[in-house]
Amino acid sequence: MRFWATIAAIIILDLFSKIRIMDLLNPGDSIPLIHNLFSLTFVMNRGAAFGVLQGKSWLFLIMAVLIVCIMIYVHLTYEVPAWVQYAMGLIVGGTIGNLIDRWSYGAVRDFFSIGWFPVFNVADMAIVIGGGLLILYLFLNDPDRKQIW
């Protein structure tokens, strides 16, 4: 249940935030919120997370579907600890959120801008946090465990 609820929550938050930003801004527009530190800047990102690999949408579609399928397979097949379920749910939810954009617009709607850092969205944050939690789990995991991770 944790896995599926996390996926649903991230997709809802991501899509709601993207719809709301489109109501507020046109692509390229920006609203400063914290002087020279944080702003809402609406861009259509044709690359991967944080703007890397611009123009490779077909590659991201394939990778996204593969990631989602692997994570769902792992969840359904193996005993996965609770916080790994949350981590995987964050990754899958974020991946699906950006996949919906890529399929619908040929690009991902990004809007959080922090100083010099590339513009990103809720889905990107979920993917990075979920990935970080999985890496942390791998480092902290007891090797004698009888679980997949």
Coordinates of C-alpha atoms in Angstrom, one line a residue:
M1 CA 0.0 0.0 0.0
R2 CA 2.9 2.4 0.8
F3 CA 4.3 2.0 -2.7
W4 CA 1.0 2.6 -4.5
A5 CA 0.0 5.5 -2.2
T6 CA 3.3 7.2 -2.7
I7 CA 3.1 6.8 -6.5
A8 CA -0.5 8.3 -6.5
A9 CA 0.5 11.2 -4.2
I10 CA 3.5 12.2 -6.3
I11 CA 1.6 12.0 -9.6
I12 CA -1.2 14.1 -8.1
L13 CA 1.2 16.7 -6.6
D14 CA 3.3 16.8 -9.8
L15 CA 0.4 17.2 -12.2
F16 CA -1.5 19.7 -10.0
S17 CA 1.7 21.9 -9.7
K18 CA 2.3 21.8 -13.4
I19 CA -1.3 22.7 -14.2
R20 CA -1.2 25.6 -11.7
I21 CA 2.1 26.9 -13.1
M22 CA 0.6 26.9 -16.6
D23 CA -2.3 29.0 -15.2
L24 CA 0.2 31.5 -13.8
L25 CA 3.0 31.8 -16.3
N26 CA 3.8 31.4 -20.0
P27 CA 7.0 29.5 -21.0
G28 CA 10.0 31.7 -20.2
D29 CA 8.2 33.9 -17.6
S30 CA 9.5 34.1 -14.1
I31 CA 8.2 35.2 -10.7
P32 CA 10.9 36.0 -8.1
L33 CA 9.9 34.7 -4.7
I34 CA 13.1 35.1 -2.6
H35 CA 15.5 37.7 -4.0
N36 CA 18.2 36.1 -6.2
L37 CA 17.7 32.7 -4.6
F38 CA 14.3 31.2 -5.5
S39 CA 11.8 31.9 -8.2
L40 CA 9.1 30.2 -10.3
T41 CA 10.4 30.1 -13.9
F42 CA 8.3 28.2 -16.4
V43 CA 10.3 26.3 -19.0
M44 CA 9.6 23.4 -21.3
N45 CA 12.5 21.0 -20.8
R46 CA 13.2 18.7 -23.7
G47 CA 16.1 17.0 -21.8
A48 CA 16.3 14.8 -18.7
A49 CA 16.2 15.9 -15.1
F50 CA 17.8 19.3 -14.6
G51 CA 18.0 19.8 -18.4
V52 CA 20.7 17.3 -19.4
L53 CA 20.6 15.5 -22.8
Q54 CA 18.3 17.9 -24.6
G55 CA 16.3 16.6 -27.5
K56 CA 16.4 12.9 -26.7
S57 CA 12.7 12.4 -25.8
W58 CA 12.5 8.9 -27.4
L59 CA 15.3 7.8 -25.1
F60 CA 13.6 9.1 -22.0
L61 CA 10.3 7.5 -22.9
I62 CA 12.0 4.1 -23.2
M63 CA 14.0 4.6 -20.0
A64 CA 10.9 5.8 -18.1
V65 CA 8.8 2.8 -19.1
L66 CA 11.7 0.5 -18.3
I67 CA 12.2 2.0 -14.8
V68 CA 8.5 1.9 -14.0
C69 CA 8.3 -1.8 -15.1
I70 CA 11.4 -2.8 -13.1
M71 CA 10.2 -1.1 -9.9
I72 CA 6.7 -2.5 -10.1
Y73 CA 8.2 -6.0 -10.8
V74 CA 10.5 -5.7 -7.8
H75 CA 7.6 -4.5 -5.6
L76 CA 5.3 -7.3 -6.6
T77 CA 7.9 -10.1 -6.6
Y78 CA 10.1 -9.4 -3.5
E79 CA 9.7 -8.6 0.1
V80 CA 10.7 -4.9 0.2
P81 CA 11.1 -2.9 3.5
A82 CA 8.7 0.0 4.1
W83 CA 11.1 2.8 3.4
V84 CA 12.3 1.2 0.3
Q85 CA 8.7 1.0 -0.8
Y86 CA 8.4 4.8 -0.2
A87 CA 11.7 5.3 -2.1
M88 CA 10.6 3.2 -5.1
G89 CA 7.2 4.9 -5.0
L90 CA 8.9 8.3 -5.2
I91 CA 10.9 7.2 -8.2
V92 CA 8.0 5.6 -10.0
G93 CA 5.6 8.5 -9.2
G94 CA 8.1 11.1 -10.4
T95 CA 8.9 9.0 -13.5
I96 CA 5.3 8.7 -14.4
G97 CA 4.7 12.4 -13.8
N98 CA 7.4 13.3 -16.2
L99 CA 6.4 10.5 -18.6
I100 CA 2.9 12.0 -18.8
D101 CA 4.5 15.4 -19.8
R102 CA 6.8 13.9 -22.3
W103 CA 4.0 12.0 -23.9
S104 CA 1.6 14.9 -23.9
Y105 CA 4.0 17.8 -24.7
G106 CA 7.2 16.3 -26.0
A107 CA 8.9 18.0 -23.1
V108 CA 8.6 18.3 -19.3
R109 CA 7.2 21.3 -17.6
D110 CA 9.8 22.6 -15.1
F111 CA 9.3 25.7 -12.9
F112 CA 11.3 25.6 -9.6
S113 CA 14.4 27.8 -10.0
I114 CA 17.0 28.0 -7.3
G115 CA 19.9 30.3 -8.0
W116 CA 22.4 28.8 -10.5
F117 CA 20.8 25.3 -10.4
P118 CA 18.8 24.1 -13.4
V119 CA 15.0 24.5 -13.3
F120 CA 13.2 21.4 -12.0
N121 CA 9.7 20.2 -10.9
V122 CA 8.0 18.0 -8.2
A123 CA 8.7 14.8 -10.2
D124 CA 12.4 15.6 -10.5
M125 CA 12.5 16.1 -6.7
A126 CA 10.7 12.8 -6.1
I127 CA 13.1 10.9 -8.4
V128 CA 16.2 12.4 -6.8
I129 CA 14.9 11.9 -3.2
G130 CA 13.8 8.3 -4.0
G131 CA 17.1 7.5 -5.6
G132 CA 19.0 9.0 -2.7
L133 CA 17.0 6.9 -0.2
L134 CA 17.7 3.8 -2.2
I135 CA 21.4 4.5 -2.3
L136 CA 21.3 5.2 1.5
Y137 CA 19.5 2.0 2.0
L138 CA 22.1 0.1 0.0
F139 CA 24.9 1.5 2.1
L140 CA 23.1 0.9 5.4
N141 CA 21.7 -2.5 4.6
D142 CA 22.8 -5.6 6.5
P143 CA 24.4 -8.0 3.9
D144 CA 22.9 -11.0 5.7
R145 CA 19.3 -9.9 5.0
K146 CA 17.2 -12.3 2.9
Q147 CA 15.6 -9.5 0.9
I148 CA 16.3 -8.3 -2.6
W149 CA 18.1 -5.1 -1.4

